[in-house]
């Protein structure tokens, strides 16, 4: 999809704060409210904008213990991959899951309250999934950069 300069600026503004009014975006872009409204609707209709969400402070909801867990499957069969992906979608603690190249097959980003909660998660949920060969966990010490914005 091709974006003009105004689309790029509008997407940047929406990624920064999507709760502003169409009039506020129009003022920042020197466009009419109708023009901005139509651009937003086009971006939504084409799937460029997929949804609007509230970003929650993980400390305030007691989920600030962040773990990056590498998972290696016992075998690389379609059955094992499909099963693992289906099961990991059910795990509330897993906020991101990537099928990757390299020594491990997946990286999971996990949010829990503390080390004990992570241990409980590993024992009761993650390792209960069949065909996991091994895992390696890395614990976040400091979050240096975190953004949900896609660079335009």
PDB file of N, CA, C and O in Angstrom, residues 3-14 25-26 28-31 35-36 39 42-43 152:
ATOM      1  N   UNK A   3       1.586   5.197   0.778  1.00  0.00           N
ATOM      2  CA  UNK A   3       1.175   6.243   1.719  1.00  0.00           C
ATOM      3  C   UNK A   3       1.772   7.565   1.271  1.00  0.00           C
ATOM      4  O   UNK A   3       2.952   7.621   0.933  1.00  0.00           O
ATOM      5  N   UNK A   4       0.953   8.599   1.321  1.00  0.00           N
ATOM      6  CA  UNK A   4       1.521   9.917   1.063  1.00  0.00           C
ATOM      7  C   UNK A   4       2.029  10.491   2.395  1.00  0.00           C
ATOM      8  O   UNK A   4       1.903   9.862   3.450  1.00  0.00           O
ATOM      9  N   UNK A   5       2.613  11.673   2.338  1.00  0.00           N
ATOM     10  CA  UNK A   5       3.211  12.277   3.532  1.00  0.00           C
ATOM     11  C   UNK A   5       2.179  12.486   4.641  1.00  0.00           C
ATOM     12  O   UNK A   5       2.481  12.290   5.820  1.00  0.00           O
ATOM     13  N   UNK A   6       0.963  12.831   4.261  1.00  0.00           N
ATOM     14  CA  UNK A   6      -0.086  13.069   5.265  1.00  0.00           C
ATOM     15  C   UNK A   6      -0.490  11.755   5.940  1.00  0.00           C
ATOM     16  O   UNK A   6      -0.676  11.711   7.161  1.00  0.00           O
ATOM     17  N   UNK A   7      -0.603  10.677   5.156  1.00  0.00           N
ATOM     18  CA  UNK A   7      -0.897   9.367   5.749  1.00  0.00           C
ATOM     19  C   UNK A   7       0.163   8.987   6.774  1.00  0.00           C
ATOM     20  O   UNK A   7      -0.155   8.516   7.870  1.00  0.00           O
ATOM     21  N   UNK A   8       1.422   9.190   6.412  1.00  0.00           N
ATOM     22  CA  UNK A   8       2.531   8.846   7.302  1.00  0.00           C
ATOM     23  C   UNK A   8       2.446   9.661   8.595  1.00  0.00           C
ATOM     24  O   UNK A   8       2.580   9.126   9.692  1.00  0.00           O
ATOM     25  N   UNK A   9       2.201  10.962   8.460  1.00  0.00           N
ATOM     26  CA  UNK A   9       2.077  11.814   9.646  1.00  0.00           C
ATOM     27  C   UNK A   9       0.867  11.410  10.488  1.00  0.00           C
ATOM     28  O   UNK A   9       0.944  11.346  11.720  1.00  0.00           O
ATOM     29  N   UNK A  10      -0.255  11.114   9.828  1.00  0.00           N
ATOM     30  CA  UNK A  10      -1.468  10.718  10.535  1.00  0.00           C
ATOM     31  C   UNK A  10      -1.247   9.401  11.283  1.00  0.00           C
ATOM     32  O   UNK A  10      -1.620   9.280  12.457  1.00  0.00           O
ATOM     33  N   UNK A  11      -0.619   8.438  10.635  1.00  0.00           N
ATOM     34  CA  UNK A  11      -0.341   7.169  11.309  1.00  0.00           C
ATOM     35  C   UNK A  11       0.578   7.381  12.508  1.00  0.00           C
ATOM     36  O   UNK A  11       0.392   6.762  13.555  1.00  0.00           O
ATOM     37  N   UNK A  12       1.546   8.265  12.381  1.00  0.00           N
ATOM     38  CA  UNK A  12       2.416   8.591  13.515  1.00  0.00           C
ATOM     39  C   UNK A  12       1.631   9.188  14.670  1.00  0.00           C
ATOM     40  O   UNK A  12       1.813   8.802  15.829  1.00  0.00           O
ATOM     41  N   UNK A  13       0.744  10.122  14.364  1.00  0.00           N
ATOM     42  CA  UNK A  13      -0.081  10.748  15.405  1.00  0.00           C
ATOM     43  C   UNK A  13      -1.008   9.738  16.067  1.00  0.00           C
ATOM     44  O   UNK A  13      -1.168   9.739  17.290  1.00  0.00           O
ATOM     45  N   UNK A  14      -1.612   8.877  15.273  1.00  0.00           N
ATOM     46  CA  UNK A  14      -2.518   7.866  15.826  1.00  0.00           C
ATOM     47  C   UNK A  14      -1.771   6.863  16.701  1.00  0.00           C
ATOM     48  O   UNK A  14      -2.289   6.436  17.738  1.00  0.00           O
ATOM     49  N   UNK A  25      -6.540  16.016  15.223  1.00  0.00           N
ATOM     50  CA  UNK A  25      -5.647  15.557  14.162  1.00  0.00           C
ATOM     51  C   UNK A  25      -5.724  16.503  12.961  1.00  0.00           C
ATOM     52  O   UNK A  25      -4.700  16.819  12.353  1.00  0.00           O
ATOM     53  N   UNK A  26      -6.916  16.937  12.630  1.00  0.00           N
ATOM     54  CA  UNK A  26      -7.099  17.845  11.498  1.00  0.00           C
ATOM     55  C   UNK A  26      -6.305  19.134  11.711  1.00  0.00           C
ATOM     56  O   UNK A  26      -5.644  19.621  10.786  1.00  0.00           O
ATOM     57  N   UNK A  28      -3.612  19.532  13.546  1.00  0.00           N
ATOM     58  CA  UNK A  28      -2.178  19.242  13.465  1.00  0.00           C
ATOM     59  C   UNK A  28      -1.715  19.006  12.032  1.00  0.00           C
ATOM     60  O   UNK A  28      -0.560  19.263  11.699  1.00  0.00           O
ATOM     61  N   UNK A  29      -2.622  18.511  11.182  1.00  0.00           N
ATOM     62  CA  UNK A  29      -2.274  18.189   9.803  1.00  0.00           C
ATOM     63  C   UNK A  29      -2.694  19.277   8.812  1.00  0.00           C
ATOM     64  O   UNK A  29      -2.446  19.144   7.612  1.00  0.00           O
ATOM     65  N   UNK A  30      -3.345  20.338   9.330  1.00  0.00           N
ATOM     66  CA  UNK A  30      -3.864  21.419   8.475  1.00  0.00           C
ATOM     67  C   UNK A  30      -4.809  20.880   7.403  1.00  0.00           C
ATOM     68  O   UNK A  30      -4.716  21.225   6.233  1.00  0.00           O
ATOM     69  N   UNK A  31      -5.705  20.000   7.831  1.00  0.00           N
ATOM     70  CA  UNK A  31      -6.717  19.428   6.952  1.00  0.00           C
ATOM     71  C   UNK A  31      -8.096  19.641   7.563  1.00  0.00           C
ATOM     72  O   UNK A  31      -8.215  19.980   8.747  1.00  0.00           O
ATOM     73  N   UNK A  35     -11.692  15.344   5.838  1.00  0.00           N
ATOM     74  CA  UNK A  35     -10.551  14.732   5.137  1.00  0.00           C
ATOM     75  C   UNK A  35      -9.808  13.757   6.060  1.00  0.00           C
ATOM     76  O   UNK A  35      -9.429  12.658   5.646  1.00  0.00           O
ATOM     77  N   UNK A  36      -9.621  14.155   7.313  1.00  0.00           N
ATOM     78  CA  UNK A  36      -8.932  13.276   8.266  1.00  0.00           C
ATOM     79  C   UNK A  36      -9.794  12.048   8.568  1.00  0.00           C
ATOM     80  O   UNK A  36      -9.293  10.924   8.586  1.00  0.00           O
ATOM     81  N   UNK A  39      -9.556   9.654   5.705  1.00  0.00           N
ATOM     82  CA  UNK A  39      -8.248   8.990   5.669  1.00  0.00           C
ATOM     83  C   UNK A  39      -8.194   7.874   6.725  1.00  0.00           C
ATOM     84  O   UNK A  39      -7.711   6.784   6.449  1.00  0.00           O
ATOM     85  N   UNK A  42     -10.237   4.946   5.575  1.00  0.00           N
ATOM     86  CA  UNK A  42      -9.546   4.221   4.507  1.00  0.00           C
ATOM     87  C   UNK A  42      -8.436   3.345   5.096  1.00  0.00           C
ATOM     88  O   UNK A  42      -8.279   2.177   4.714  1.00  0.00           O
ATOM     89  N   UNK A  43      -7.684   3.896   6.047  1.00  0.00           N
ATOM     90  CA  UNK A  43      -6.608   3.133   6.688  1.00  0.00           C
ATOM     91  C   UNK A  43      -7.161   1.936   7.469  1.00  0.00           C
ATOM     92  O   UNK A  43      -6.545   0.873   7.517  1.00  0.00           O
ATOM     93  N   UNK A 152       7.443   4.566  10.517  1.00  0.00           N
ATOM     94  CA  UNK A 152       6.859   4.888   9.204  1.00  0.00           C
ATOM     95  C   UNK A 152       7.916   5.454   8.303  1.00  0.00           C
ATOM     96  O   UNK A 152       8.332   6.428   8.190  1.00  0.00           O
TER      97      UNK A 152
END
